[in-house]
XYZ file of C-alpha atoms in Angstrom:
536
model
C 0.000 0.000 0.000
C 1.287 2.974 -0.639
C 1.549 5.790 1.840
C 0.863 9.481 1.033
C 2.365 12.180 3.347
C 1.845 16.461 3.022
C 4.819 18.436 2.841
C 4.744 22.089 2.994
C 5.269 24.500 0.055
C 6.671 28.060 0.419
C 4.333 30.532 0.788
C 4.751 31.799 -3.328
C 4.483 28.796 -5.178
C 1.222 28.349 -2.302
C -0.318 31.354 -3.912
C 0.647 30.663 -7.922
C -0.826 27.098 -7.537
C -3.658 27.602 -6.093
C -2.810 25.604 -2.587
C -3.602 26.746 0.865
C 0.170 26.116 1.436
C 0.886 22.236 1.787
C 0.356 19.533 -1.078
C -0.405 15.635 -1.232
C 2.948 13.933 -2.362
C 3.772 10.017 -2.267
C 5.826 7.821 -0.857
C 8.829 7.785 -3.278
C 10.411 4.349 -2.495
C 6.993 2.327 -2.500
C 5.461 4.122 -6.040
C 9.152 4.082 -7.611
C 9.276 0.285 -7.144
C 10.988 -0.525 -11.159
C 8.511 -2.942 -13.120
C 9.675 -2.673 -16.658
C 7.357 -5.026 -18.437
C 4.034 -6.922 -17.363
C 3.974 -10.834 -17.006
C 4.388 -12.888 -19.799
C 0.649 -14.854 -19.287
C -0.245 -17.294 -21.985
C -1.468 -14.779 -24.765
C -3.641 -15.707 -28.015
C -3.148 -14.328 -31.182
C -5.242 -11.578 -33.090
C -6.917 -8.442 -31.602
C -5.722 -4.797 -31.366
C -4.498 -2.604 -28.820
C -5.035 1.178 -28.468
C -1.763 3.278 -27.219
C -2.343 6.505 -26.303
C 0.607 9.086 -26.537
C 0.479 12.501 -25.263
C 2.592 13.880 -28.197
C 1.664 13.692 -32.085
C 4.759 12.371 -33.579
C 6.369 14.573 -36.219
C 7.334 12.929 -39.827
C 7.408 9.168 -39.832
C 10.787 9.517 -41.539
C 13.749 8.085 -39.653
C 15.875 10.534 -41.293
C 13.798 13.856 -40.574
C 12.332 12.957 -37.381
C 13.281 14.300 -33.736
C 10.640 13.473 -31.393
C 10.000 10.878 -28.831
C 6.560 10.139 -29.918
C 8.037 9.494 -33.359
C 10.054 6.452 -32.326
C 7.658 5.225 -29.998
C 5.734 4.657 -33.596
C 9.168 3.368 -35.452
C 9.679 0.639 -32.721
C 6.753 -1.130 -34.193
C 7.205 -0.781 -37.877
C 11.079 0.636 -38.519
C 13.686 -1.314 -36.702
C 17.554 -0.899 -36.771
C 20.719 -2.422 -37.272
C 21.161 -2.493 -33.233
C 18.823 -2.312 -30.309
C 19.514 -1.502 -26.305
C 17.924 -4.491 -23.880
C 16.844 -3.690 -20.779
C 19.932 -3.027 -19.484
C 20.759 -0.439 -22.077
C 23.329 -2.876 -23.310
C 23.795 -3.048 -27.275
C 22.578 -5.466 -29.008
C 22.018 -6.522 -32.913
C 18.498 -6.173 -34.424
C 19.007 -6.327 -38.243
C 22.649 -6.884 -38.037
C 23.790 -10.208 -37.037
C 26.372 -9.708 -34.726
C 28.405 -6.696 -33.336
C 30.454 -4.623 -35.462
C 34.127 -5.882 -36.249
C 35.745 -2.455 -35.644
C 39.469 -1.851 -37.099
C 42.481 -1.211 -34.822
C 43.301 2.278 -35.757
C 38.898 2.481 -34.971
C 38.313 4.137 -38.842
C 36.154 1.358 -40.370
C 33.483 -0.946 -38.449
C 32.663 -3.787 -40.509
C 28.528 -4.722 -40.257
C 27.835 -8.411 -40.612
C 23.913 -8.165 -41.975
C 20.509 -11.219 -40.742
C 19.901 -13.201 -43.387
C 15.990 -13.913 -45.167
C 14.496 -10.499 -44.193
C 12.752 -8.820 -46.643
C 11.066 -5.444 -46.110
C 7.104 -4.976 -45.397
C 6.699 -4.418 -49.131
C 8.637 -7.633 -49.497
C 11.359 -6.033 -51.050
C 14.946 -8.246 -49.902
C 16.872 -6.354 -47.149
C 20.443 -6.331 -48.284
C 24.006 -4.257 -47.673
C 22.611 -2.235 -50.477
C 19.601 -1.136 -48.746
C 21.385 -0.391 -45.795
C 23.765 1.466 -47.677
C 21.562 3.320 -49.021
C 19.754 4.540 -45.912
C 22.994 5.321 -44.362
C 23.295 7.482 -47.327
C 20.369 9.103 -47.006
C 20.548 9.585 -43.553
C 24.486 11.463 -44.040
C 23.338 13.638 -46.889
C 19.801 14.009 -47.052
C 19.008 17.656 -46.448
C 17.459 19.204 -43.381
C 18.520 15.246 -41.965
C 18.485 15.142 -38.066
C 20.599 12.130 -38.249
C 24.359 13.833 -39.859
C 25.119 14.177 -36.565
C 25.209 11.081 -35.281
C 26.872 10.365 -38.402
C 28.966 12.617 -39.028
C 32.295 10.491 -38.639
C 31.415 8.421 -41.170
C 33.170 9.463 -44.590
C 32.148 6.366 -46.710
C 29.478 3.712 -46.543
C 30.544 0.295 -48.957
C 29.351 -2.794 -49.631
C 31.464 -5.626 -48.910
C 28.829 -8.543 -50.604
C 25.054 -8.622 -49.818
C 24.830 -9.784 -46.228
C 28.141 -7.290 -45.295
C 28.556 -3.480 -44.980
C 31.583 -1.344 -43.774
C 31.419 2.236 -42.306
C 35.092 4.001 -42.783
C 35.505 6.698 -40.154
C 37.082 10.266 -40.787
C 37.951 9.789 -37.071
C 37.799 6.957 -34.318
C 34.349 7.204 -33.128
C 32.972 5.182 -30.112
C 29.593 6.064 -29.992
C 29.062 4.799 -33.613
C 27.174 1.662 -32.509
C 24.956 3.665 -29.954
C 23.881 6.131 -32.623
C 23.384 2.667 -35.119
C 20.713 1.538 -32.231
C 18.430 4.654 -32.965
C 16.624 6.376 -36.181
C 20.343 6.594 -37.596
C 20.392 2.753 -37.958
C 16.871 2.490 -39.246
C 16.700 0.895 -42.569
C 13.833 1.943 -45.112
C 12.884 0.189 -48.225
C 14.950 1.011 -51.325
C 12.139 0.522 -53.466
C 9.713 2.988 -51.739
C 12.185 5.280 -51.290
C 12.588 5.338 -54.588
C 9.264 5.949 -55.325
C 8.724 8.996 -52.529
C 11.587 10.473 -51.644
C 11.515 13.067 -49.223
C 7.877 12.260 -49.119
C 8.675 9.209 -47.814
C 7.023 10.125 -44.245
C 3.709 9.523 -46.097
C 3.600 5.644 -46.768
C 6.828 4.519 -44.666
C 8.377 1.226 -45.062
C 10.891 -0.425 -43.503
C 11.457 -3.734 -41.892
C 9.207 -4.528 -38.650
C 6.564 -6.718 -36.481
C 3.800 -4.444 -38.050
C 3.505 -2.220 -41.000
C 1.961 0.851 -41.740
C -1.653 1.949 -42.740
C -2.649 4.563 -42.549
C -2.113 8.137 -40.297
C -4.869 10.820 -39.250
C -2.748 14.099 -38.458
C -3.713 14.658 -34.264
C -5.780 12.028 -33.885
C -4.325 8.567 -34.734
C -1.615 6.670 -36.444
C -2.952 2.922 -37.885
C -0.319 -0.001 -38.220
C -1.107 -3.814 -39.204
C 1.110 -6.970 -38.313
C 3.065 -7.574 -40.418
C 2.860 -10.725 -42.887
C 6.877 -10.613 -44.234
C 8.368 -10.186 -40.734
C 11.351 -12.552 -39.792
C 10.006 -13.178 -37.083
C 6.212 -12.794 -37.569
C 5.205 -16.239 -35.125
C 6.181 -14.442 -32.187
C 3.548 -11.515 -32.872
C 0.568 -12.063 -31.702
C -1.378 -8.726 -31.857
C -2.917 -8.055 -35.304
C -3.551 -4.082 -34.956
C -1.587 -1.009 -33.405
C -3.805 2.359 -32.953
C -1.600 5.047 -31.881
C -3.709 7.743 -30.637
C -2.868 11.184 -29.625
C -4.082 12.861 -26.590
C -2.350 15.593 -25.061
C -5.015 15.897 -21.942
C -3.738 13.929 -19.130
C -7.413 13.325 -17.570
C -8.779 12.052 -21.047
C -6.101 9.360 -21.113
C -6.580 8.208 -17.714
C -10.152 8.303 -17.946
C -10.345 6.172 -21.174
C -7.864 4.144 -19.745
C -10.107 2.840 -16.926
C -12.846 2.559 -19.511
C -11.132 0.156 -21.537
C -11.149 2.561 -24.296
C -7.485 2.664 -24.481
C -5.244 -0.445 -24.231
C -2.318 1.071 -22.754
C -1.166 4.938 -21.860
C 2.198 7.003 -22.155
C 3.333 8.939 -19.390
C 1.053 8.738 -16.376
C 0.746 11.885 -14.717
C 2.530 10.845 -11.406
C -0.571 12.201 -9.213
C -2.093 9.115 -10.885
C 1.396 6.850 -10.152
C -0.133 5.784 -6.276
C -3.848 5.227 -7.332
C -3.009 3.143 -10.166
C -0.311 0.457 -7.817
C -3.768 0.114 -5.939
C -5.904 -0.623 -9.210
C -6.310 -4.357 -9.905
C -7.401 -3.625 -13.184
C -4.309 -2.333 -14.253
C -0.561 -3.273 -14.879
C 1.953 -0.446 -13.791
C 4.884 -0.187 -15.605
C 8.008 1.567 -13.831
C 11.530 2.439 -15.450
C 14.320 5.169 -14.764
C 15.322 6.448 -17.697
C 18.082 8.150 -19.740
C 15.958 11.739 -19.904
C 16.414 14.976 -19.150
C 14.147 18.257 -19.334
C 16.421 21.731 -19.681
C 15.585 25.327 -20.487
C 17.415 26.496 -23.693
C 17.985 29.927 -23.770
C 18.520 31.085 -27.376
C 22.075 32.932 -27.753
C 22.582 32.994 -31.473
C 19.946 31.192 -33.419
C 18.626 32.931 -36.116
C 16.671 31.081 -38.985
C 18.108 27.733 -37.596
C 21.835 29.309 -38.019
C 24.209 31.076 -36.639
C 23.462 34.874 -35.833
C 23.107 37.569 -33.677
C 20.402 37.379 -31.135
C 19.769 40.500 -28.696
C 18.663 40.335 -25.208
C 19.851 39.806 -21.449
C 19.885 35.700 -21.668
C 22.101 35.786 -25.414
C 24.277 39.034 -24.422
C 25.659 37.761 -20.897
C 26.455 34.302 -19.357
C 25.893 35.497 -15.770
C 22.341 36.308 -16.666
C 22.103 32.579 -17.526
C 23.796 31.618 -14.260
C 21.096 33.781 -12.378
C 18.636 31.852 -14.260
C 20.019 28.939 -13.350
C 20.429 29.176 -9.658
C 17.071 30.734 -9.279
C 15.245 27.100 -9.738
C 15.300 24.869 -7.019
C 15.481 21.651 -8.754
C 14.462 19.321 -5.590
C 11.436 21.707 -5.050
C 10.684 21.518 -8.267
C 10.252 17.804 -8.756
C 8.389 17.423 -5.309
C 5.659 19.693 -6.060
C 5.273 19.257 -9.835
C 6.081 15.333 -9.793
C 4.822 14.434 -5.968
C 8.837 13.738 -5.441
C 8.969 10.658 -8.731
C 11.710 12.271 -10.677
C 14.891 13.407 -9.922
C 17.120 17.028 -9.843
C 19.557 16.430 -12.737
C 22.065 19.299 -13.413
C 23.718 17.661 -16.518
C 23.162 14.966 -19.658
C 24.793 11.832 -18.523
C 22.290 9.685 -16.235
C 23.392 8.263 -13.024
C 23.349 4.799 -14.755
C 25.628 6.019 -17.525
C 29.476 3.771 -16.933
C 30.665 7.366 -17.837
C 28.602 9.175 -14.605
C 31.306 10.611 -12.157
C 30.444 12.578 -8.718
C 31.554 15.659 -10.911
C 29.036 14.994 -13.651
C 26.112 14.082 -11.392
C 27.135 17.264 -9.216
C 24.114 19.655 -9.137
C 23.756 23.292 -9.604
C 22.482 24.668 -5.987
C 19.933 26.620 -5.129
C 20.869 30.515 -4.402
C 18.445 33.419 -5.254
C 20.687 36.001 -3.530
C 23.669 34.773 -5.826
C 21.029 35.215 -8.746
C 20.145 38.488 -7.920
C 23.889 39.627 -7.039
C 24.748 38.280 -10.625
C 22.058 40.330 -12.186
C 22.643 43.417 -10.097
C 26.859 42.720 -11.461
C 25.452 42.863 -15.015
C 23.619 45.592 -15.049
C 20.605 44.641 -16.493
C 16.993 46.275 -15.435
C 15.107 44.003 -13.236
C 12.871 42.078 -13.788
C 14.128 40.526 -16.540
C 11.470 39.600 -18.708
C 11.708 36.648 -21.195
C 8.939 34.487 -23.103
C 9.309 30.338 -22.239
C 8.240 28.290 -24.748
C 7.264 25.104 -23.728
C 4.690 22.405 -24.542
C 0.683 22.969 -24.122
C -0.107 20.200 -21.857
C -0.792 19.969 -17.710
C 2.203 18.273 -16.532
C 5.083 20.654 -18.322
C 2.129 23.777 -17.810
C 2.975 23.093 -14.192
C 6.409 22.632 -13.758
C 6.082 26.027 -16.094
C 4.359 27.640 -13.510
C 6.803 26.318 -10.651
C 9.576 27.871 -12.776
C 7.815 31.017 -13.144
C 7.249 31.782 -9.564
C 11.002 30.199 -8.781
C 12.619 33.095 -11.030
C 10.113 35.840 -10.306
C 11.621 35.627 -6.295
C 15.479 35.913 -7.834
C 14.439 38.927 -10.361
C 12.867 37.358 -13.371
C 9.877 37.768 -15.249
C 8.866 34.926 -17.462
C 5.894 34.722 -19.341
C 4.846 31.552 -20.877
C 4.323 30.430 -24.190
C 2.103 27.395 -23.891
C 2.502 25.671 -27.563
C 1.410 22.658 -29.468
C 4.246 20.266 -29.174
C 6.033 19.705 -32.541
C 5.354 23.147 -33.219
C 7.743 23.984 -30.494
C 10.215 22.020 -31.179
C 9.744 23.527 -34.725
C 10.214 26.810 -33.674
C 13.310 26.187 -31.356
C 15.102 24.811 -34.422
C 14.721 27.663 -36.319
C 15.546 30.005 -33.576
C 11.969 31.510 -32.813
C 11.864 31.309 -29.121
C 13.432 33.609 -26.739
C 13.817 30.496 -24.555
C 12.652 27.077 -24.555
C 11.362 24.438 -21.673
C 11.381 21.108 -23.214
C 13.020 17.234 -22.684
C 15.082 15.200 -24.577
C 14.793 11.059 -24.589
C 18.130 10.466 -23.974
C 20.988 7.974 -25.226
C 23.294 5.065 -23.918
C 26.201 7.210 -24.858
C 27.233 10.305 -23.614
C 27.880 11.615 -26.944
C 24.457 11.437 -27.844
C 23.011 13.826 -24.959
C 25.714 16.202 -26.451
C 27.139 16.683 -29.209
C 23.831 17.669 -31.017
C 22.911 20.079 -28.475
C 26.296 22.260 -28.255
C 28.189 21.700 -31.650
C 28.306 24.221 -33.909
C 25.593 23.544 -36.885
C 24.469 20.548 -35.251
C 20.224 19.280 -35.193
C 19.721 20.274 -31.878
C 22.010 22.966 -31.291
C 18.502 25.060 -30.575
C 20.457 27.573 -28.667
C 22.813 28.634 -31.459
C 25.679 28.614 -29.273
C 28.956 27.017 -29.543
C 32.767 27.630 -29.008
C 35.529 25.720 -30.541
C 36.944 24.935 -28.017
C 34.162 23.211 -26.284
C 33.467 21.362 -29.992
C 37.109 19.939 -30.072
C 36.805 18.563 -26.449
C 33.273 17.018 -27.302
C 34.997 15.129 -30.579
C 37.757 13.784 -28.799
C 36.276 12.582 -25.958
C 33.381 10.494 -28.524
C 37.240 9.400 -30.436
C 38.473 8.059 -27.040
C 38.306 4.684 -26.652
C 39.330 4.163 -23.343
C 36.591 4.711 -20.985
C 38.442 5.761 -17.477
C 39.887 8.383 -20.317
C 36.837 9.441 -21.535
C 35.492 9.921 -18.090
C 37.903 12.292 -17.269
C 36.870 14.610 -20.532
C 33.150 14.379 -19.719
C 33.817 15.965 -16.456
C 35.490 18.828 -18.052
C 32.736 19.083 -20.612
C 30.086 18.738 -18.238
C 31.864 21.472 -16.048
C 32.231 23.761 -19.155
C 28.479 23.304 -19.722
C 27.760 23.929 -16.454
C 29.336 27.727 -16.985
C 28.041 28.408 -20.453
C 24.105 27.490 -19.477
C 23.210 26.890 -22.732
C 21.150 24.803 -21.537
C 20.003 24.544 -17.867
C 19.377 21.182 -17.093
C 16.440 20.884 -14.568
C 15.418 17.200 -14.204
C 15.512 13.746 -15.314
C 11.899 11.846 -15.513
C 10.765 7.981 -14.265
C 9.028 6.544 -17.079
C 5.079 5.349 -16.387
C 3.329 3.509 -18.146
C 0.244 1.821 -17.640
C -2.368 -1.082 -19.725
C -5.028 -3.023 -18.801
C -4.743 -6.069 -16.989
C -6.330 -7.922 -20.165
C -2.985 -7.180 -22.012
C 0.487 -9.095 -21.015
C 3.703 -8.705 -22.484
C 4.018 -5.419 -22.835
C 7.448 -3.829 -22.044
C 9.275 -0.205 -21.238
C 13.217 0.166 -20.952
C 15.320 3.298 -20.134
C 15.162 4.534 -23.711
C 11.517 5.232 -23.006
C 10.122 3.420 -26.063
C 7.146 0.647 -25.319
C 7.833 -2.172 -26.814
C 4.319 -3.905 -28.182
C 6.141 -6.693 -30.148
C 5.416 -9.729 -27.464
C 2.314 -7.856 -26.291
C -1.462 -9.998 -26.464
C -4.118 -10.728 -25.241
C -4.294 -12.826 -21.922
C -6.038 -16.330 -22.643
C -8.999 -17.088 -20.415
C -7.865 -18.724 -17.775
C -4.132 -17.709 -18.042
């Protein structure tokens, strides 16, 4: 049973919420209790299942897309040439083994499965991956170069072999190779599309696609040319999209939906009481951050006016103006965590200097502003997705900064819009999370190299992007946990982004359903998933 407790609030965030000073929060250790996938009962085959996301996925494109929502769709119908198991160990999907990398680390040779066609029954081949690689290196307006971006060649060795050569030892390679950048899409229908490709995607997967409604549902069918087809057992994926937390919990407990995405965690200690339904718990590789923009204009680099782009100790007011344990009691009930930096606890690159957090000081905030010279308060626009849960942490935020000498005003905005708009520089600043990666170098690089995907804040140095390549070349890992410290501490004084907190996946189905499954990468994982057989 799990015990709820009332803790106290200070006396602002009282009045901005609405709360006569003290709010219902949970017992952490019994509600954080990890469950990442429901029993395996004996399942029959055939039936559908209704997930409901909170986010409508952007292109269904491997090599355009950038949003969570987006591979929790491509995990059904797009996989890649490497996977992460529940450990967030790597390990081969559509390749067969582990790549054979070179001594000098400048070519990685891919050893391909054998007898898998595509879901247009096309033959999957070193060609076809070759040619996605391609795609996804030169395509343009890609997200995936990069992840990529060490790669100077793609060649094909025969037709079950491939071989990446390097412009540069490159250790993250095989992480990136167990995301979108190692999805493989049909050579035939990209042929036939092109960039449209997003609009009848193909690829090689348990189900295949049918047919998408723009905010309202996205149809897939198992698929009949899967390798591995026996082990399937639902026949239908509905992907719907509903940004309302209250909707999806409601039609959860009506059975209209199957299974939900990220259950608000006020729900978290009703639902371990509910026999009904099946809990799923997992610590994951996320983070949320604020991005200020410094010098994104268009999506490139420019000159961007204001208090948060002109000086760095603005950002550091910013920055120690939030308290992040505050924050995650009161918005989360205490089920995340404070993080102050992109590499997860779990990470085998984590240090006590990269998990060290930024601390809580309004009077150093307001000294830092008053050393700056900038009118108080300072006023800046947040954009930041439309729906209850980020709303409130949005409002926590708000009333955090407004006590060190900050005025933010927020921009509540449909979700892919905003991440839209924060690639191409139109945000002032920006509240939003990112999924996370097993390596380091993929919470990074994107984020702080010059020209890179998600480099939303415009800003970069060098210097910084030198340290960041050589510590994804280093191949030693005691090495390369030495240079994430000094990158993390370099981040740490540049706030380009201000890392705030890192979430606990929820996810919850109806008791009816078994096998369904949720790892640190955040995706659910619907490929063993069926319906329980009477009696099972």
């Amino acid at each position: 049973m799990t015990v709820r407790f009332r803790r106290c609030l200070p006396v602002l965030l009282a009045v901005v919420l609405g709360v006569t000073g003290c709010a219902p929060l949970v017992d952490v250790e019994q509600t954080a209790a990890q469950v990442r996938s429901s029993v395996q009962a004996p399942t029959v085959r055939g039936g559908e299942a209704v997930i409901a996301l909170d986010q409508e996925p952007d292109k269904l494109d491997p090599t355009l897309a950038s949003t969570l929502a987006s591979r929790q769709i491509f995990t059904s119908m797009c996989e890649k040439l490497y996977d992460v198991d529940e450990s967030v160990h790597i390990v081969p999907q559509l390749a067969a083994a582990l790549p054979q990398v070179s001594p000098d680390g400048l070519e990685m040779t891919i050893p391909l499965r054998q007898g898998v066609v595509f879901n247009d029954g096309t033959p999957f081949d070193a060609p076809a991956v070759k040619k996605s690689l391609d795609r996804h290196r030169e395509l343009g307006g890609s997200s995936r170069k990069t992840e990529l971006s060490a790669v100077r060649s793609v060649s094909v060795l025969d037709l079950q072999t491939v071989r990446l050569t390097l412009s540069r030892p490159y250790a993250p390679l095989t992480s990136m190779l167990a995301d979108r950048a190692g999805m493989v899409m049909s050579p035939a229908k990209l042929d036939e599309l092109g960039e449209d490709f997003t609009n009848d995607p193909v690829c090689v997967g348990p189900f295949k696609f049918v047919e998408r409604v723009a905010q309202d549902r996205i149809v897939l069918d198992r698929s009949e040319f899967y390798y591995d087809r026996d082990k399937v057992k639902l026949d239908r994926l509905i992907y719907r999209i509903v940004a309302d937390d209250n909707i999806r919990m409601a039609n959860l407990r009506s059975g209209e939906f199957d299974v939900i995405w990220e259950v608000p965690t006020p729900e978290v200690p009703i639902l371990v009481r509910d026999r009904g339904i099946v809990l799923l718990n997992q610590p994951t590789l996320q983070y949320y951050a604020i991005t200020p923009n410094i010098q994104n204009v268009g999506g490139e680099t420019g000159e961007v006016t204001g208090p948060l782009a002109d000086d760095p100790r603005v950002r550091e007011a910013l920055s120690l103006a939030i308290d992040r344990g505050t924050l995650n009691k009161i918005a989360f009930n205490g089920l995340y965590q404070p993080a102050c930096g992109p590499i997860p606890d779990s990470s085998e690159y984590a240090t006590p200097k990269t998990q060290e957090c930024v601390p809580y000081d309004p009077n150093r905030a307001r000294q830092l502003l008053a050393e700056a010279g900038v009118p108080t308060p300072v006023r800046f626009e947040m954009t930041l997705a439309n729906d209850p849960t980020q709303m409130r942490a949005g409002q926590i935020i708000q009333a955090m900064a407004a006590e060190a000498g900050f005025d933010v005003v927020l921009r509540p905005t449909e979700s892919t819009t905003a991440i839209a708009e924060a690639r191409d520089g139109q945000f002032q600043t920006y509240f939003g999370g990112w999924s996370g990666r097993p390596d380091p170098d993929g919470n990074i690089a994107s984020f702080h190299v010059q020209g890179s995907s998600s480099n939303y804040s415009g800003y970069f140095t060098p210097e910084l992007d030198d340290l960041i390549k050589q510590a994804a070349a280093e191949l030693d890992v005691p090495r390369r946990r030495v240079l994430y410290e000094q990158i993390v501490d370099e981040l740490h004084r540049r706030n380009s982004v201000i890392y705030l907190y890192r979430t606990q996946y929820y996810v919850a189905h109806t008791a009816e359903l078994a096998g369904v499954q949720i790892y640190p990468d955040g995706i659910i994982r619907m490929n063993a998933a069926g319906y329980v057989q009477a009696g099972g």
